[in-house]
Coordinates of C-alpha atoms in Angstrom, one line a residue:
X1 CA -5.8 -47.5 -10.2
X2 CA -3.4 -46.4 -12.9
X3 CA -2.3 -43.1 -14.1
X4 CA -0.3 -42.1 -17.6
X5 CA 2.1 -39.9 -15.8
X6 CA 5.0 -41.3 -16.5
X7 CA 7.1 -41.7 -18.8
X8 CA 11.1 -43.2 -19.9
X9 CA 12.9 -40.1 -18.5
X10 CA 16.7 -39.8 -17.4
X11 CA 17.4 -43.5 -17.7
X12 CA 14.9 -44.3 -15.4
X13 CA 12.8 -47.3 -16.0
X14 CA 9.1 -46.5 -15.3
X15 CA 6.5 -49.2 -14.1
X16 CA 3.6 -50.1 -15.9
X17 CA 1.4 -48.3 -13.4
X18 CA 2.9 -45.2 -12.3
X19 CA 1.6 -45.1 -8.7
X20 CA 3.5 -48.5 -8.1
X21 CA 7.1 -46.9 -7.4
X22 CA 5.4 -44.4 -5.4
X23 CA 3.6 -47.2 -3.2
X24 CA 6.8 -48.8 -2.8
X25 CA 7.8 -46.0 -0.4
X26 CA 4.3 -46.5 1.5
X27 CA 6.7 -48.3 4.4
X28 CA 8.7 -45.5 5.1
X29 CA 6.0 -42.6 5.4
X30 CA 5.2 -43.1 9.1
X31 CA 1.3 -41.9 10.5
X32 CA 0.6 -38.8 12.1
X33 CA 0.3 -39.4 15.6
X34 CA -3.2 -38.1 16.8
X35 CA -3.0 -34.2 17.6
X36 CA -2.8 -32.4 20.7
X37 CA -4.7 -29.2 21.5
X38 CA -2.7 -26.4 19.8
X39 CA -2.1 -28.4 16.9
X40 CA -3.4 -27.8 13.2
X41 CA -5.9 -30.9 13.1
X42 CA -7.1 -30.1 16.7
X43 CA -7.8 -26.8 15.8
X44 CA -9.0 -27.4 12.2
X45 CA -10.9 -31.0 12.8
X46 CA -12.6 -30.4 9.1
X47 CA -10.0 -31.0 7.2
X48 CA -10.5 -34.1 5.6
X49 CA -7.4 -34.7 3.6
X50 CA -7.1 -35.5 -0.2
X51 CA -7.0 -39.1 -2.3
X52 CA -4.6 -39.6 -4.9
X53 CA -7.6 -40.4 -6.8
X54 CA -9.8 -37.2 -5.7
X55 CA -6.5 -35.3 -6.6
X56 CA -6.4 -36.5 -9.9
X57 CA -10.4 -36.2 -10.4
X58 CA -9.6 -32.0 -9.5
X59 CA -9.0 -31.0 -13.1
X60 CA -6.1 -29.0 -11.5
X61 CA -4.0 -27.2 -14.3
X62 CA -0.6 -29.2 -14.7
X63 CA 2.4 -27.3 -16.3
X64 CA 2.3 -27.5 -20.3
X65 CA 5.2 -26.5 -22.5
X66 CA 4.4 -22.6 -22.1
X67 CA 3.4 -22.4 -18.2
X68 CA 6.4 -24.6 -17.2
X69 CA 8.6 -21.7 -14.6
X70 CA 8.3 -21.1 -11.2
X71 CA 9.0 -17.6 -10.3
X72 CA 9.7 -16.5 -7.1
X73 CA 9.4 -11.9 -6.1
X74 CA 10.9 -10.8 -3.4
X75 CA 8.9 -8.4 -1.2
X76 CA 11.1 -5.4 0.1
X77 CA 15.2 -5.7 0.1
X78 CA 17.4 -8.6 1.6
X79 CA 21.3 -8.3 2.6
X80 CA 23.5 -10.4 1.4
X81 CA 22.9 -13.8 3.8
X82 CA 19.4 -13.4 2.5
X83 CA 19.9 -13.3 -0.8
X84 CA 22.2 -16.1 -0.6
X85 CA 19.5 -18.0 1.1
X86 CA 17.0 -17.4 -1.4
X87 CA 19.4 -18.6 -4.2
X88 CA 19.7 -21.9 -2.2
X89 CA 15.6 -21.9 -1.9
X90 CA 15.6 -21.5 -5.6
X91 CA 17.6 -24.8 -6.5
X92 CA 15.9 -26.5 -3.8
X93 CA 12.4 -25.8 -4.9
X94 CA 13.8 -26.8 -8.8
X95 CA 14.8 -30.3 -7.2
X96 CA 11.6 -30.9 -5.0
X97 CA 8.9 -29.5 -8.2
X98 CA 11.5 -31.2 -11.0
X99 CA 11.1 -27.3 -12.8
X100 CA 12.8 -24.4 -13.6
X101 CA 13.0 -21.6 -11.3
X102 CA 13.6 -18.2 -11.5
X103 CA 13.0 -14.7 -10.2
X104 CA 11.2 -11.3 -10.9
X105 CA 12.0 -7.8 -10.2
X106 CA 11.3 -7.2 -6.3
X107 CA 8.5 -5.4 -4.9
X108 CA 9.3 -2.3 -2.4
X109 CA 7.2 -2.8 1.0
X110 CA 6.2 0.7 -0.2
X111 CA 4.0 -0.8 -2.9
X112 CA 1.9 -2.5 -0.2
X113 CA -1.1 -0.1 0.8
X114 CA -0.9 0.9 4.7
X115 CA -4.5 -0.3 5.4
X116 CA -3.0 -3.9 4.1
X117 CA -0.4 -3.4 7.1
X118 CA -0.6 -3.1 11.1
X119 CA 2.1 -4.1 13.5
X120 CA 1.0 -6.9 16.2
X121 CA 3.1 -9.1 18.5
X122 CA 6.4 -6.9 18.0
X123 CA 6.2 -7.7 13.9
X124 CA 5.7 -4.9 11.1
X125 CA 3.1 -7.7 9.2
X126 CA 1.4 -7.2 5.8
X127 CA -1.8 -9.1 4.5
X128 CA -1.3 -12.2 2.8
X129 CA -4.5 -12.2 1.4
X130 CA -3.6 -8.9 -0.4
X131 CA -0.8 -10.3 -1.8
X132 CA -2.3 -13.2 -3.0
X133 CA -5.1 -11.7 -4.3
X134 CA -4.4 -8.1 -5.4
X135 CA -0.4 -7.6 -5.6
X136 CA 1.0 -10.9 -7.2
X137 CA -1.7 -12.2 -9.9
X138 CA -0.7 -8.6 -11.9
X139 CA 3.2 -9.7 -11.4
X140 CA 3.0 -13.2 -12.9
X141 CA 4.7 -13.8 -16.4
X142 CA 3.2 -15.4 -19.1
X143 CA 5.2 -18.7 -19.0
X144 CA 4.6 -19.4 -14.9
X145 CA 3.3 -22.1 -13.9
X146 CA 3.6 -19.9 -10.7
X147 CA 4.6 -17.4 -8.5
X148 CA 5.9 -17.2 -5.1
X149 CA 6.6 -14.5 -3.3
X150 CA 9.3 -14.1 -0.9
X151 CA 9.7 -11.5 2.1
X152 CA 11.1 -10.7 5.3
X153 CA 8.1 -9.0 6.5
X154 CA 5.7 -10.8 8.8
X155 CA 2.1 -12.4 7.3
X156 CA -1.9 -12.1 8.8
X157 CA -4.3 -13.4 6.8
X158 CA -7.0 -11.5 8.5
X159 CA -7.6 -9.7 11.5
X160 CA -8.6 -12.8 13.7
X161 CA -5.3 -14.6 13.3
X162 CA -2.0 -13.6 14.9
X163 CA 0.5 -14.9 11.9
X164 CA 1.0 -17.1 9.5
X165 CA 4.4 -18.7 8.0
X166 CA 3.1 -18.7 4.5
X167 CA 0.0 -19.2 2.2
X168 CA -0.8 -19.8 -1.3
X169 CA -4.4 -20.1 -3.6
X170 CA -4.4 -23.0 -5.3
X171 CA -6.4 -22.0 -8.2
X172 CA -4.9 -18.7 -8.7
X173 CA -1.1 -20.3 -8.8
X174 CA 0.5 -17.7 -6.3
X175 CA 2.0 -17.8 -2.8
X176 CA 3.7 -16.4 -0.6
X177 CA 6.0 -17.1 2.4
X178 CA 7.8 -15.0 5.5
X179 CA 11.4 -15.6 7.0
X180 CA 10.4 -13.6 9.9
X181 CA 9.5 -15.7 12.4
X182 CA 12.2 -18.5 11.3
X183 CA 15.2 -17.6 13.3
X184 CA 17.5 -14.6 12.9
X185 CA 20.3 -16.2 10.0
X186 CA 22.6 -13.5 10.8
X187 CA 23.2 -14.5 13.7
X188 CA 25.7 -17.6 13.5
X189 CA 26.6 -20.4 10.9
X190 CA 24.4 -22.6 12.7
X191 CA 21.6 -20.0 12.7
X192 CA 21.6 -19.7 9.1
X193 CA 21.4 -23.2 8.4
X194 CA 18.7 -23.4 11.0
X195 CA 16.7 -20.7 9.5
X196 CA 17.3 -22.2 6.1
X197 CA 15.8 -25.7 6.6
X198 CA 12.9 -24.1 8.3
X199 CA 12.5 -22.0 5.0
X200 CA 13.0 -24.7 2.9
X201 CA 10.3 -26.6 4.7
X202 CA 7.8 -23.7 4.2
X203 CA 8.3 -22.7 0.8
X204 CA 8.0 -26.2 -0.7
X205 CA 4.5 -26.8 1.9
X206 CA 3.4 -23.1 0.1
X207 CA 4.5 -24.8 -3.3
X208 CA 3.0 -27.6 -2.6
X209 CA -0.5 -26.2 -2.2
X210 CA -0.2 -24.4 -5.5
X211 CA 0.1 -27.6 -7.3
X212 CA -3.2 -28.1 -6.1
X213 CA -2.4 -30.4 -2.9
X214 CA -4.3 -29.9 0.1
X215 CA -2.8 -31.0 3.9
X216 CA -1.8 -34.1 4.0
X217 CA -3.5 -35.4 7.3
X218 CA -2.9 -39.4 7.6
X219 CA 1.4 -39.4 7.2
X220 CA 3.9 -37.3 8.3
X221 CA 4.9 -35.1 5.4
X222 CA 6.0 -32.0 4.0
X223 CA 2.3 -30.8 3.4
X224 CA 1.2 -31.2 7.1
X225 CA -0.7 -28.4 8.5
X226 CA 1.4 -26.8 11.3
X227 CA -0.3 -24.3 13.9
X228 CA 3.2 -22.8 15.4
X229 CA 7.0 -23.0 14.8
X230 CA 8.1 -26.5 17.5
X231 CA 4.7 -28.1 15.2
X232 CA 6.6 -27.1 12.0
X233 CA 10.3 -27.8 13.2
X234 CA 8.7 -31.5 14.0
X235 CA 7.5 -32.0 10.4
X236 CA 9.3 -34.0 7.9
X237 CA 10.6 -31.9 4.6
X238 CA 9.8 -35.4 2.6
X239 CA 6.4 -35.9 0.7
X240 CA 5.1 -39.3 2.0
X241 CA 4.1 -41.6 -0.5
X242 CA 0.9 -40.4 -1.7
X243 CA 1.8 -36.9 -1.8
X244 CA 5.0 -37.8 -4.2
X245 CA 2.9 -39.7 -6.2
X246 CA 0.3 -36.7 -7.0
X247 CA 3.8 -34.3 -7.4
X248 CA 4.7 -37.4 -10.4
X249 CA 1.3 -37.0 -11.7
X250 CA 1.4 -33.7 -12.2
X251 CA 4.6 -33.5 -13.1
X252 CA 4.7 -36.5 -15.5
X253 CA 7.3 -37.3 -13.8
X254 CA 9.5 -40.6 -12.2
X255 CA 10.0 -40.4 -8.3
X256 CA 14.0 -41.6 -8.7
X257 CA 14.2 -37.8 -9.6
X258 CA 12.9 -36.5 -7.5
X259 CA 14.4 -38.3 -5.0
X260 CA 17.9 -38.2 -6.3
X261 CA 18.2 -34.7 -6.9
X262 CA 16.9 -34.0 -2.8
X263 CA 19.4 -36.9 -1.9
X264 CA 22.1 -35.1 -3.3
X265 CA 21.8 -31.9 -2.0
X266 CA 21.1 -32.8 1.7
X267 CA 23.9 -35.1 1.3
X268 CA 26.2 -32.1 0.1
X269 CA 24.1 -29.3 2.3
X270 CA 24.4 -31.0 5.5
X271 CA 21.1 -29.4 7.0
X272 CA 19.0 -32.5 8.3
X273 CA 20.7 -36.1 9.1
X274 CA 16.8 -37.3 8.9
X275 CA 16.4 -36.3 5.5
X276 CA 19.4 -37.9 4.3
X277 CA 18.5 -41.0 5.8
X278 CA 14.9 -40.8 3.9
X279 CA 16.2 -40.0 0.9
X280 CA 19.0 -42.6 0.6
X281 CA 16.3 -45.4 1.9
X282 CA 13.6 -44.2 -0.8
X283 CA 16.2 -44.3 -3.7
X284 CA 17.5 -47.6 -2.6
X285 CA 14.4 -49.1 -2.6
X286 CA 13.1 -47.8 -6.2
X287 CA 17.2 -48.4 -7.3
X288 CA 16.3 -52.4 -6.6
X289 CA 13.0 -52.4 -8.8
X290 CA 15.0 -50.5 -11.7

């Protein structure tokens, strides 16, 4: 198999099939383990994950000279730790997607209908589905590529399920996640960079799926279905192999970036030892074939 999707970029010498520096990574992306009642392949046995090759077959829209920005919304106000944290999402997400990123004016929770709303489990939630489908297609600008939204609120998707951290369309190009249920980052230090890596996780998985990837369900990878919090928490932030090398393709892109840029800023973050570790394995490996 071979795919035009990358090019000389940044120094980096690219291989005559693209896929091949992604496959050189194939040892370090370890196999889901097989699921356990509770978790999101027991519960959703359908899901039969995506190819590389049935990724690229999709036709999905890639980002062109005009859509080329992420945009991220927030939903309702922040104080000040969260707005710092969202700046930190913001260059994180530019790293992982190899994009620019930028924001739009917020959206007041008063701008969500009360119908769209209801309180359950202790949590003020609004719909997802409403954002994705009513509120944020009118918001996005003409040069995304995408939009994101961002809130402290809680999410339902409907009235059958009890939360969810985040969800996207992938043919529409918006998502949105919640920082309710992630941990209270006021709280301490520790808290905050707790709640941070948890929202890091969830807003590149909701990115993710708006660059068309479905749940990765043979490695253990940042685009793993998760069905609760300790499922999430035990879910890489990397891509495995095959899911970096359909971020490349659609990103005509070289993994070294990719997987520089994230080395370097868990190195100088100091949120997860085991992504560091990742990170600096995967770049020396592709380093050695440069």
């Amino acid at each position: 198999m071979s795919v035009s999707a990358c090019k000389q970029q940044n120094g980096h010498k690219k291989e005559a099939d693209p896929l091949a520096a992604c496959y050189a990574l194939a040892p370090l992306s370890g196999h889901k383990s097989a699921p356990a009642p509770g978790d999101w392949l027991y519960e959703h046995p359908g899901e039969t994950g995506q190819s590389i090759e049935r990724y690229m077959r999709s036709g999905f829209l890639r980002t062109d000279t005009v859509r080329r920005t992420l945009y991220i919304v927030k939903i309702g106000d922040f104080d000040t730790a969260g707005r710092r944290m969202l700046d930190i999402v913001s260059s994180y997400l530019s790293l992982y997607f190899l994009m620019p990123v930028d924001t739009i004016a917020s959206v007041p929770f008063a701008a969500i209908p009360v119908q769209q709303q209801r309180q359950h489990q202790g949590y003020r939630q609004i719909n997802s589905k409403y954002v994705l489908d009513s509120l944020l297609p009118g918001l996005k600008p003409a040069d995304a590529f995408a939009l994101i939204a961002f809130t402290a609120r809680d999410l339902y998707p409907d009235a059958a399920w009890n939360y969810v951290f985040g969800q996207a369309s992938l043919s529409a190009g918006v998502g949105v996640w919640s920082v309710a249920r992630l941990g209270d980052y006021n709280a301490s230090a520790e808290d905050f960079k707790h709640t941070l890596l948890r929202t890091m996780k969830v807003a590149s998985h909701e990115t993710a799926h708006m660059l068309g990837m479905h749940h990765c369900i043979r490695y253990r990878c940042n685009v793993n279905g998760s069905n609760s919090l300790q499922e999430s928490d035990g879910q890489p932030v990397w891509l495995c192999w095959q899911c970096l090398a359909k971020l490349c393709y659609h990103r005509n892109a070289h993994p070294l970036e990719h997987l520089e840029g994230l080395y370097a800023f868990h190195s100088r973050m100091g949120l997860d030892t085991a992504a560091v570790i990742y990170y600096k394995k995967a770049v020396d490996i592709l380093r050695k074939q440069s």
